[in-house]
Coordinates of C-alpha atoms in Angstrom, one line a residue:
Chain A
M1481 CA 30.3 -7.7 27.0
S1482 CA 27.1 -8.3 25.2
A1483 CA 25.4 -5.2 26.6
W1484 CA 27.7 -3.0 24.5
N1485 CA 26.4 -4.6 21.4
F1486 CA 23.0 -3.2 22.1
I1487 CA 24.3 0.3 22.5
K1488 CA 26.3 0.2 19.3
H1489 CA 23.4 -1.5 17.6
F1490 CA 20.8 1.0 18.6
P1491 CA 21.8 4.7 19.0
C1492 CA 19.3 6.0 21.4
K1493 CA 19.6 9.6 20.4
N1494 CA 18.6 9.1 16.9
L1495 CA 15.6 6.8 17.1
S1496 CA 13.5 9.0 14.9
R1497 CA 16.0 8.7 12.1
H1498 CA 15.3 5.0 11.9
I1499 CA 11.7 5.7 11.2
F1500 CA 11.6 9.0 9.4
K1501 CA 13.4 9.6 6.2
D1502 CA 16.2 12.1 6.2
R1503 CA 17.1 11.2 2.7
V1504 CA 15.0 10.0 -0.1
K1505 CA 16.3 6.9 -1.8
P1506 CA 16.1 6.7 -5.6
L1507 CA 13.5 4.2 -6.6
C1508 CA 14.4 3.3 -10.1
F1509 CA 17.2 3.2 -12.5
F1510 CA 16.9 2.5 -16.2
T1511 CA 17.8 -0.2 -18.6
S1512 CA 17.8 -0.5 -22.3
Y1513 CA 15.1 -2.6 -23.9
T1514 CA 14.9 -2.9 -27.6
P1515 CA 11.5 -2.4 -29.1
Q1516 CA 11.4 -6.1 -29.8
S1517 CA 10.6 -6.7 -26.1
S1518 CA 7.2 -5.0 -26.4
F1519 CA 6.4 -7.2 -29.3
S1520 CA 7.4 -10.3 -27.4
I1521 CA 5.3 -9.3 -24.4
S1522 CA 2.2 -9.0 -26.4
A1523 CA 2.9 -12.2 -28.3
S1524 CA 3.1 -14.2 -25.1
L1525 CA 0.1 -12.6 -23.7
S1526 CA -2.2 -13.4 -26.6
T1527 CA -1.4 -17.1 -26.4
S1528 CA -2.0 -17.2 -22.6
Y1529 CA -5.1 -15.1 -22.7
S1530 CA -8.3 -17.0 -21.8
S1531 CA -11.8 -16.2 -20.7
S1532 CA -10.9 -16.4 -17.1
S1533 CA -9.0 -13.2 -17.1
S1534 CA -7.7 -13.4 -13.6
S1535 CA -5.2 -16.1 -14.6
C1536 CA -3.3 -13.7 -16.9
F1537 CA -2.0 -11.5 -14.2
T1538 CA -1.3 -13.8 -11.3
D1539 CA 2.3 -14.4 -10.7
E1540 CA 4.0 -16.0 -7.8
S1541 CA 3.7 -13.1 -5.4
F1542 CA 0.0 -12.7 -5.9
A1543 CA -0.9 -16.4 -5.9
A1544 CA 1.3 -16.8 -2.8
P1545 CA -0.2 -19.3 -0.4
Y1546 CA -1.2 -18.1 3.1
L1547 CA -2.8 -19.6 6.1
S1548 CA -6.3 -18.6 7.1
V1549 CA -6.9 -19.1 10.8
R1550 CA -10.1 -18.7 12.7
I1551 CA -9.7 -18.1 16.4
H1552 CA -12.3 -18.0 19.2
C1553 CA -11.3 -15.1 21.5
P1554 CA -13.0 -14.1 24.7
K1555 CA -14.7 -10.8 24.0
H1556 CA -13.2 -8.8 26.9
V1557 CA -9.6 -9.2 25.6
L1558 CA -10.4 -8.7 21.9
D1559 CA -8.3 -5.6 21.4
S1560 CA -5.2 -6.7 23.4
F1561 CA -5.3 -10.2 21.9
S1562 CA -5.5 -8.8 18.4
E1563 CA -2.5 -6.6 19.0
A1564 CA -0.6 -9.5 20.6
L1565 CA -1.3 -11.8 17.6
L1566 CA 0.2 -9.2 15.3
C1567 CA 3.3 -8.9 17.5
F1568 CA 3.9 -12.6 17.6
G1569 CA 3.5 -13.5 13.9
A1570 CA 0.1 -12.9 12.4
S1571 CA 0.0 -10.9 9.2
S1572 CA -3.5 -9.6 9.7
V1573 CA -6.4 -9.9 12.2
A1574 CA -10.0 -9.2 11.2
V1575 CA -13.1 -9.1 13.4
D1576 CA -16.6 -9.1 11.9
E1577 CA -18.9 -6.6 13.5
D1578 CA -22.1 -8.5 13.8
I1579 CA -20.9 -12.0 14.7
E1580 CA -21.9 -11.2 18.3
E1581 CA -25.5 -11.0 17.3
E1582 CA -25.5 -14.4 15.6
D1583 CA -25.6 -17.8 17.2
E1584 CA -22.1 -18.9 16.4
D1585 CA -20.8 -22.4 16.3
A1586 CA -23.5 -24.8 17.2
A1587 CA -20.8 -27.2 18.3
S1588 CA -19.6 -25.1 21.2
G1589 CA -23.3 -24.8 22.1
S1590 CA -23.3 -23.4 25.6
S1591 CA -23.5 -19.9 27.0
L1592 CA -19.8 -19.5 26.3
A1593 CA -20.7 -18.8 22.7
S1594 CA -22.1 -15.4 23.5
K1595 CA -18.9 -14.4 25.4
E1596 CA -16.6 -15.3 22.6
I1597 CA -15.9 -13.6 19.3
C1598 CA -14.4 -15.0 16.2
I1599 CA -11.2 -13.6 14.8
E1600 CA -10.2 -14.3 11.2
S1601 CA -6.5 -14.1 11.0
I1602 CA -3.9 -14.5 8.2
F1603 CA -0.5 -16.1 8.8
P1604 CA 2.4 -16.6 6.5
V1605 CA 2.6 -20.1 5.3
H1606 CA 5.7 -21.1 7.4
E1607 CA 4.6 -19.6 10.6
E1608 CA 4.1 -21.8 13.7
V1609 CA 0.5 -20.8 14.3
K1610 CA 0.0 -22.7 17.5
M1611 CA 3.1 -21.2 19.1
C1612 CA 2.1 -17.7 18.0
I1613 CA -1.4 -18.0 19.4
S1614 CA -0.1 -19.4 22.7
Q1615 CA 2.6 -16.6 23.0
A1616 CA 0.0 -14.0 22.3
A1617 CA -2.4 -15.5 24.9
N1618 CA 0.4 -15.7 27.5
S1619 CA 1.5 -12.1 26.9
I1620 CA -2.0 -10.8 27.9
G1621 CA -2.4 -13.2 30.7
L1622 CA -5.0 -15.6 29.3
K1623 CA -5.2 -18.8 31.2
E1624 CA -6.1 -21.1 28.3
I1625 CA -5.0 -21.1 24.7
P1626 CA -8.0 -20.1 22.6
K1627 CA -9.6 -22.6 20.2
F1628 CA -8.5 -22.2 16.7
K1629 CA -8.7 -23.8 13.2
V1630 CA -6.2 -23.5 10.4
E1631 CA -6.9 -23.7 6.7
M1632 CA -4.9 -23.1 3.5
G1633 CA -5.9 -19.7 2.1
D1634 CA -7.9 -19.6 -1.1
E1635 CA -6.3 -17.1 -3.3
Q1636 CA -8.6 -17.4 -6.1
D1637 CA -11.4 -16.3 -3.8
W1638 CA -10.0 -12.8 -3.1
I1639 CA -8.6 -12.3 -6.5
T1640 CA -12.0 -12.9 -8.0
K1641 CA -13.8 -10.7 -5.5
N1642 CA -11.4 -7.9 -6.3
Q1643 CA -12.1 -8.2 -10.0
D1644 CA -15.8 -8.1 -9.4
L1645 CA -15.5 -4.7 -7.9
F1646 CA -14.6 -3.1 -11.1
Q1647 CA -17.6 -1.5 -12.7
P1648 CA -17.9 0.9 -15.7
V1649 CA -16.8 4.4 -14.6
E1650 CA -18.0 7.6 -16.2
I1651 CA -15.1 10.1 -16.0
A1652 CA -16.8 12.9 -18.0
E1653 CA -19.6 13.2 -20.4
R1654 CA -18.9 10.7 -23.2
L1655 CA -15.8 9.3 -21.5
W1656 CA -16.1 5.9 -19.9
I1657 CA -13.7 3.3 -18.5
V1658 CA -15.3 -0.1 -19.0
P1659 CA -14.1 -3.5 -17.7
E1660 CA -13.2 -6.0 -20.3
W1661 CA -16.1 -8.3 -19.3
T1662 CA -18.8 -5.7 -19.5
S1663 CA -20.3 -4.0 -22.5
P1664 CA -20.1 -0.3 -22.6
P1665 CA -23.2 1.4 -21.2
V1666 CA -22.9 4.2 -23.7
P1667 CA -21.6 2.7 -27.0
E1668 CA -21.2 6.1 -28.7
A1669 CA -18.9 7.5 -26.0
V1670 CA -15.2 7.3 -25.9
N1671 CA -14.8 3.9 -24.2
I1672 CA -11.6 2.7 -22.8
I1673 CA -11.7 -1.0 -22.2
L1674 CA -9.6 -2.3 -19.4
N1675 CA -8.6 -5.3 -17.5
P1676 CA -6.2 -3.8 -15.0
G1677 CA -5.1 -7.1 -13.4
F1678 CA -3.0 -6.0 -10.5
A1679 CA -1.8 -2.7 -12.0
F1680 CA -3.1 0.6 -10.8
G1681 CA -5.5 2.5 -13.0
T1682 CA -9.2 1.7 -13.4
G1683 CA -10.4 5.2 -13.6
E1684 CA -12.0 5.0 -10.1
H1685 CA -9.3 6.7 -8.2
P1686 CA -9.4 10.5 -7.8
T1687 CA -5.8 10.7 -9.2
T1688 CA -6.7 8.8 -12.3
K1689 CA -9.7 11.0 -12.8
L1690 CA -7.7 14.1 -12.4
C1691 CA -5.1 12.9 -14.9
L1692 CA -7.7 11.8 -17.4
L1693 CA -9.4 15.2 -17.2
L1694 CA -6.1 17.0 -17.6
L1695 CA -5.2 14.8 -20.5
Q1696 CA -8.5 15.5 -22.2
S1697 CA -8.0 19.2 -22.0
L1698 CA -4.4 19.0 -23.3
I1699 CA -4.6 16.7 -26.3
K1700 CA -5.7 18.5 -29.4
G1701 CA -4.3 16.0 -31.9
G1702 CA -0.9 14.9 -33.0
E1703 CA 1.0 15.1 -29.7
A1704 CA 3.6 12.7 -28.4
F1705 CA 2.6 11.6 -24.9
L1706 CA 4.6 9.9 -22.1
D1707 CA 2.9 8.1 -19.3
Y1708 CA 5.5 7.8 -16.5
G1709 CA 4.3 5.1 -14.2
T1710 CA 1.8 3.7 -16.6
G1711 CA 0.2 1.0 -14.4
S1712 CA -2.7 -0.4 -16.4
G1713 CA -1.8 1.9 -19.3
I1714 CA -5.0 3.8 -18.9
L1715 CA -3.5 7.3 -19.5
A1716 CA -1.4 6.2 -22.5
I1717 CA -4.4 4.6 -24.1
A1718 CA -6.7 7.5 -23.3
A1719 CA -4.2 9.9 -25.0
L1720 CA -4.4 7.9 -28.2
K1721 CA -8.1 7.9 -28.1
F1722 CA -8.2 11.6 -27.7
G1723 CA -6.0 12.0 -30.8
A1724 CA -2.4 11.9 -29.7
A1725 CA 0.0 10.8 -32.4
S1726 CA 1.8 8.3 -30.1
S1727 CA 2.1 7.2 -26.5
A1728 CA 4.9 5.8 -24.5
G1729 CA 4.5 4.1 -21.1
I1730 CA 7.1 3.4 -18.5
D1731 CA 6.8 1.4 -15.3
I1732 CA 9.0 -0.5 -12.8
D1733 CA 6.6 -3.3 -12.4
P1734 CA 6.6 -6.0 -15.0
L1735 CA 3.0 -6.8 -14.2
A1736 CA 2.0 -3.3 -15.1
I1737 CA 3.7 -3.6 -18.5
K1738 CA 1.9 -6.9 -19.0
S1739 CA -1.4 -5.3 -18.1
A1740 CA -0.8 -2.3 -20.3
S1741 CA 0.1 -4.4 -23.3
H1742 CA -3.1 -6.4 -22.8
N1743 CA -5.2 -3.3 -22.5
A1744 CA -3.6 -1.8 -25.6
A1745 CA -4.7 -4.9 -27.5
L1746 CA -8.2 -4.7 -26.0
N1747 CA -8.5 -1.2 -27.4
N1748 CA -7.1 -2.2 -30.8
I1749 CA -4.1 -0.1 -30.5
P1750 CA -1.2 -1.0 -32.8
L1751 CA 2.2 -1.5 -31.2
E1752 CA 3.8 1.3 -33.2
K1753 CA 1.4 3.8 -31.5
L1754 CA 2.1 2.6 -28.0
E1755 CA 5.5 1.6 -26.8
L1756 CA 6.0 0.2 -23.3
H1757 CA 9.3 0.1 -21.4
L1758 CA 10.2 -1.6 -18.2
A1759 CA 12.4 0.5 -15.9
P1760 CA 14.4 -1.8 -13.7
S1761 CA 14.0 -1.5 -9.9
E1762 CA 16.7 -0.2 -7.7
N1763 CA 18.2 -3.7 -7.2
S1764 CA 19.3 -4.0 -10.8
S1765 CA 23.0 -3.5 -11.2
S1766 CA 22.9 -2.4 -14.8
G1767 CA 22.9 1.4 -15.5
R1768 CA 21.4 1.2 -19.0
E1769 CA 19.0 3.9 -20.1
I1770 CA 15.4 3.7 -21.3
P1771 CA 15.5 3.9 -25.1
L1772 CA 13.5 7.1 -25.4
Q1773 CA 14.9 10.2 -26.8
K1774 CA 15.3 13.2 -24.6
E1775 CA 13.1 16.2 -25.3
Q1776 CA 10.8 14.1 -27.4
F1777 CA 7.4 14.5 -25.7
D1778 CA 4.7 17.3 -25.8
V1779 CA 2.8 16.0 -22.8
I1780 CA 4.1 14.0 -19.9
I1781 CA 2.0 12.8 -16.9
A1782 CA 3.5 11.0 -13.9
N1783 CA 0.9 9.7 -11.5
I1784 CA 3.0 7.9 -8.9
L1785 CA 3.8 8.9 -5.3
L1786 CA 5.6 11.8 -3.6
N1787 CA 9.0 10.2 -3.3
P1788 CA 9.5 8.9 -6.8
V1789 CA 8.1 12.0 -8.3
I1790 CA 10.6 14.1 -6.4
E1791 CA 13.6 11.8 -6.9
L1792 CA 12.9 11.4 -10.6
A1793 CA 12.0 15.1 -11.3
D1794 CA 15.1 15.7 -13.5
H1795 CA 14.6 12.4 -15.3
I1796 CA 11.0 13.0 -16.0
L1797 CA 11.6 16.5 -17.2
S1798 CA 14.4 15.4 -19.5
F1799 CA 12.0 13.7 -21.8
A1800 CA 9.9 16.8 -22.3
K1801 CA 10.3 19.3 -25.1
P1802 CA 10.7 22.9 -24.0
G1803 CA 7.2 24.3 -23.6
A1804 CA 5.8 20.8 -23.0
T1805 CA 3.1 20.3 -20.4
I1806 CA 3.9 18.2 -17.4
G1807 CA 1.3 16.7 -15.1
I1808 CA 2.1 15.3 -11.7
S1809 CA -0.3 13.4 -9.4
G1810 CA -0.5 10.6 -6.8
I1811 CA 0.1 13.5 -4.4
L1812 CA -1.8 14.4 -1.3
S1813 CA -2.7 18.1 -0.9
E1814 CA -0.4 18.3 2.2
Q1815 CA 2.5 17.1 0.0
L1816 CA 1.9 19.7 -2.7
P1817 CA 4.3 22.4 -1.4
N1818 CA 7.1 19.9 -1.5
V1819 CA 6.4 19.0 -5.1
I1820 CA 6.0 22.6 -6.2
A1821 CA 9.3 23.4 -4.5
H1822 CA 11.1 20.7 -6.6
Y1823 CA 9.4 21.5 -9.9
S1824 CA 9.1 25.2 -9.9
P1825 CA 12.7 25.9 -11.0
F1826 CA 12.0 24.0 -14.2
V1827 CA 8.2 24.4 -14.7
E1828 CA 6.1 27.6 -15.0
D1829 CA 2.4 28.5 -15.1
I1830 CA 1.7 25.9 -12.4
S1831 CA -2.0 25.1 -11.8
V1832 CA -3.5 22.6 -9.4
A1833 CA -6.7 20.6 -9.6
T1834 CA -8.1 18.8 -6.5
I1835 CA -10.5 16.0 -5.8
G1836 CA -10.8 15.3 -2.0
D1837 CA -7.3 14.9 -0.5
W1838 CA -5.6 14.3 -3.9
V1839 CA -4.2 16.9 -6.2
C1840 CA -2.9 17.0 -9.7
L1841 CA -0.3 19.7 -10.6
S1842 CA 0.4 20.8 -14.1
G1843 CA 2.7 23.4 -15.7
T1844 CA 4.9 23.9 -18.8
K1845 CA 8.5 23.2 -19.0
K1846 CA 10.6 26.3 -19.1
G1847 CA 12.5 26.8 -22.3
D1848 CA 15.8 28.1 -21.2
F1849 CA 18.0 26.3 -18.7
I1850 CA 21.0 24.1 -18.8
D1851 CA 19.8 20.6 -19.5
N1852 CA 22.0 17.7 -18.2
Chain B
M417 CA -36.3 13.1 12.0
A418 CA -33.1 13.8 13.9
A419 CA -32.8 10.1 14.8
A420 CA -33.2 9.1 11.2
K421 CA -30.6 11.5 10.1
E422 CA -28.1 10.1 12.6
I423 CA -28.7 6.6 11.4
L424 CA -28.0 7.7 7.9
T425 CA -24.7 9.4 8.8
R426 CA -23.4 6.5 10.7
R427 CA -22.4 3.9 8.2
P428 CA -22.9 0.3 9.2
V429 CA -19.5 -1.3 9.9
A430 CA -18.8 -4.7 8.5
A431 CA -15.5 -5.5 10.2
T432 CA -12.4 -4.1 11.7
I433 CA -9.1 -5.3 10.2
R434 CA -5.7 -4.9 11.7
L435 CA -2.5 -5.6 9.8
T436 CA 1.1 -4.6 9.4
V437 CA 2.2 -3.2 6.1
P438 CA 5.6 -1.8 5.1
A439 CA 5.6 2.0 4.6
G440 CA 5.2 2.9 1.0
G441 CA 5.1 -0.8 0.1
A442 CA 1.5 -1.8 0.1
R443 CA 0.7 -4.2 -2.8
P444 CA -2.4 -6.2 -3.5
A445 CA -0.7 -9.4 -2.6
P446 CA -1.1 -11.4 0.7
P447 CA -1.6 -10.3 3.4
V448 CA -3.3 -7.1 2.1
G449 CA -5.0 -8.9 -0.8
P450 CA -6.9 -11.6 1.1
A451 CA -7.4 -9.5 4.3
L452 CA -9.2 -6.7 2.4
G453 CA -10.4 -8.8 -0.5
Q454 CA -12.6 -10.8 2.0
Y455 CA -14.7 -7.7 2.6
R456 CA -14.7 -6.6 -1.0
L457 CA -12.6 -3.5 -0.3
N458 CA -10.9 -1.8 -3.2
L459 CA -7.3 -3.1 -2.9
M460 CA -5.7 -0.6 -5.3
A461 CA -7.4 2.3 -3.7
F462 CA -6.1 1.2 -0.3
C463 CA -2.6 0.6 -1.6
K464 CA -2.4 4.0 -3.3
D465 CA -3.8 5.8 -0.3
F466 CA -1.7 4.0 2.2
N467 CA 1.5 4.4 0.2
A468 CA 0.9 8.1 -0.3
R469 CA 0.3 8.7 3.4
T470 CA 3.4 6.7 4.5
Q471 CA 5.8 8.5 2.1
K472 CA 7.4 10.3 5.1
Y473 CA 8.5 7.1 6.8
K474 CA 11.6 5.1 5.9
P475 CA 10.6 2.7 3.2
D476 CA 9.5 -0.7 4.4
T477 CA 9.1 0.2 8.1
P478 CA 6.3 -2.0 9.2
M479 CA 3.3 0.2 10.0
A480 CA 0.4 -0.8 12.1
V481 CA -2.8 -0.2 10.1
T482 CA -6.4 -0.4 11.4
I483 CA -9.0 -0.5 8.7
T484 CA -12.8 -0.1 9.3
A485 CA -14.7 -1.8 6.5
F486 CA -18.2 -0.6 6.0
K487 CA -21.0 -2.7 4.7
D488 CA -21.1 -0.7 1.5
N489 CA -17.5 -1.8 0.7
S490 CA -16.1 1.7 1.5
F491 CA -13.5 1.9 4.2
E492 CA -11.4 4.2 6.4
F493 CA -8.1 3.5 7.9
T494 CA -5.6 4.8 10.4
V495 CA -1.9 4.3 10.3
K496 CA 0.2 4.2 13.4
S497 CA 3.9 4.1 13.9
P498 CA 5.4 0.6 14.3
T499 CA 4.2 -1.5 17.2
V500 CA 6.0 -1.3 20.5
S501 CA 7.2 -4.9 20.1
W502 CA 8.8 -4.0 16.8
Y503 CA 10.8 -1.2 18.4
I504 CA 11.7 -3.5 21.3
K505 CA 12.9 -6.2 19.0
K506 CA 14.9 -3.7 16.9
A507 CA 16.4 -2.1 20.0
A508 CA 17.4 -5.5 21.4
G509 CA 18.4 -7.0 18.1
V510 CA 16.3 -10.0 18.5
D511 CA 13.9 -11.6 16.0
K512 CA 11.2 -12.9 18.3
G513 CA 10.3 -12.7 21.9
S514 CA 11.2 -15.3 24.4
T515 CA 9.4 -18.6 24.1
R516 CA 8.7 -18.6 27.8
P517 CA 8.3 -15.1 29.0
G518 CA 8.6 -14.8 32.8
H519 CA 10.8 -17.8 32.9
L520 CA 13.4 -17.1 30.2
T521 CA 14.9 -13.7 29.6
V522 CA 16.1 -13.3 26.1
T523 CA 17.9 -10.1 26.6
T524 CA 17.9 -6.7 28.3
L525 CA 17.2 -3.1 27.4
S526 CA 17.9 0.1 29.3
V527 CA 15.4 2.7 30.4
R528 CA 16.9 5.0 27.9
H529 CA 15.6 2.8 25.1
V530 CA 12.2 2.7 26.7
Y531 CA 12.2 6.5 26.9
E532 CA 13.1 6.9 23.3
I533 CA 10.5 4.5 22.2
A534 CA 7.9 6.2 24.3
K535 CA 8.8 9.6 22.7
V536 CA 8.2 8.2 19.2
K537 CA 5.0 6.5 20.3
Q538 CA 3.7 9.7 21.7
T539 CA 3.4 11.0 18.2
D540 CA 0.7 8.4 17.4
P541 CA -2.8 9.9 17.0
F542 CA -4.1 7.9 20.0
C543 CA -1.2 8.5 22.4
Q544 CA -0.8 12.2 22.0
Y545 CA -2.4 13.1 25.4
M546 CA -1.1 10.2 27.3
P547 CA 1.6 11.1 29.9
L548 CA 5.0 9.8 28.9
E549 CA 5.1 7.8 32.1
S550 CA 2.1 5.7 31.2
I551 CA 3.5 5.0 27.8
C552 CA 6.8 3.9 29.4
K553 CA 5.0 1.6 31.7
S554 CA 3.1 0.0 28.9
I555 CA 6.4 -0.5 27.0
I556 CA 8.0 -2.1 30.0
G557 CA 5.0 -4.4 30.3
T558 CA 5.2 -5.5 26.7
A559 CA 9.0 -6.0 27.0
N560 CA 8.5 -8.2 30.0
S561 CA 5.9 -10.3 28.3
M562 CA 8.5 -10.8 25.5
G563 CA 11.1 -12.0 28.0
I564 CA 13.1 -8.8 27.8
K565 CA 14.2 -7.2 31.0
I566 CA 14.5 -3.5 31.5
V567 CA 17.5 -2.3 33.5
H568 CA 18.5 1.1 34.6
D569 CA 21.8 1.1 32.8
L570 CA 23.5 -1.4 30.6
E571 CA 26.9 -2.0 32.2

């Protein structure tokens, strides 16, 4: 009987396990990439680079089409209608705050205009918009299907708006992060030129600031630095600017590697000083290793997220020389005890820096324990 | 002076945005990209923040996010556990609700399912002080509107 399928399918007692993690899944494995690959990445990038920098970094998933739908909704059911739309297929629902004040839609003219509010909604490209809207309306008891208009989404628009947000950032006295398309406000300072594309790391985020300040205090000259989760490459590049002998950057996102290569070139960093490696995501079947020597680095910083940082603790630490300094960030202060618990068997002299809700933990790798 | 101070501390709101984002999986691609990009919100900051705050959930669980975008391009957001309809669909093993709720019943669920869903929903910031019974009633309402009947026991 079909009812039994539901019971088997959905164990009532353990609903929370479906939602909360009881076990952390590993988020990356590693592959071997010959150094040739970093050369080829930069080579292809220099030919495709143009003055409209946004085009370098859009790939299929970012330039994905979407439907932009504007719906006229009666004011009194705004909340329930928004929720219903999300249940029945909308990806997002946005309501402008001050539309109510304006005289919207001359076409609809009448007094109805003041009782209606405009919802901007985004739908996946293959969704049946009309059906979703009518199901949503039905589910909250609306008598009529609201008026709506569908347009193809303009991805260039939001990509450009996003780029425009990036302004020069002063991290510390005489340390600036400057967008590629702006000239440095303080030419004599240490200026890191960046075009982050869609990789993380513009210097604006508290975690990036924390890591940059940590790095600045650690690099005296001649160190080997590893940026685990390099994103835009900002930390790897900064280390070299502070005087490190060499930097290596690892990321699971190919767009990050692309971005980091591009930024290395922007800062005139030769390839032998900055090597970049793509770590394959979990879905990759190969079990090859990243071609970096164990116990090679004097300073390692991993600015990622709680789960990867815990899952990869052993792996990250394996690249550190005994006595090396490790920095971990991308962690919220409430997550700190968890990270400390995982790292303290291997790391001593732990200190913590905080900006807002974010923390950066640093310590030195203990010299004497069995390394696997 | 007191009134002026109050105006200064209440930032003007530009818009309220609601969307569903997989836990730990926010990326600046659609729908996050265009939805937030429209209001010039910092996409990477949102993604990092959202991903960090949803680390405790099973990866890719669709989370209901409500973002308040302020006119100065700053923002705040709250994250809630998956929507009731998501739980219902998962419990019932169906992809979408009925095309004609009230007329066509797609499937049935037991009150035990409803109770379990209500317990999880009660952990939401906004539902914490709601009596379980009200939450259950709301779940039953949503289920009915999706063409899913609630029965006492699945035979």
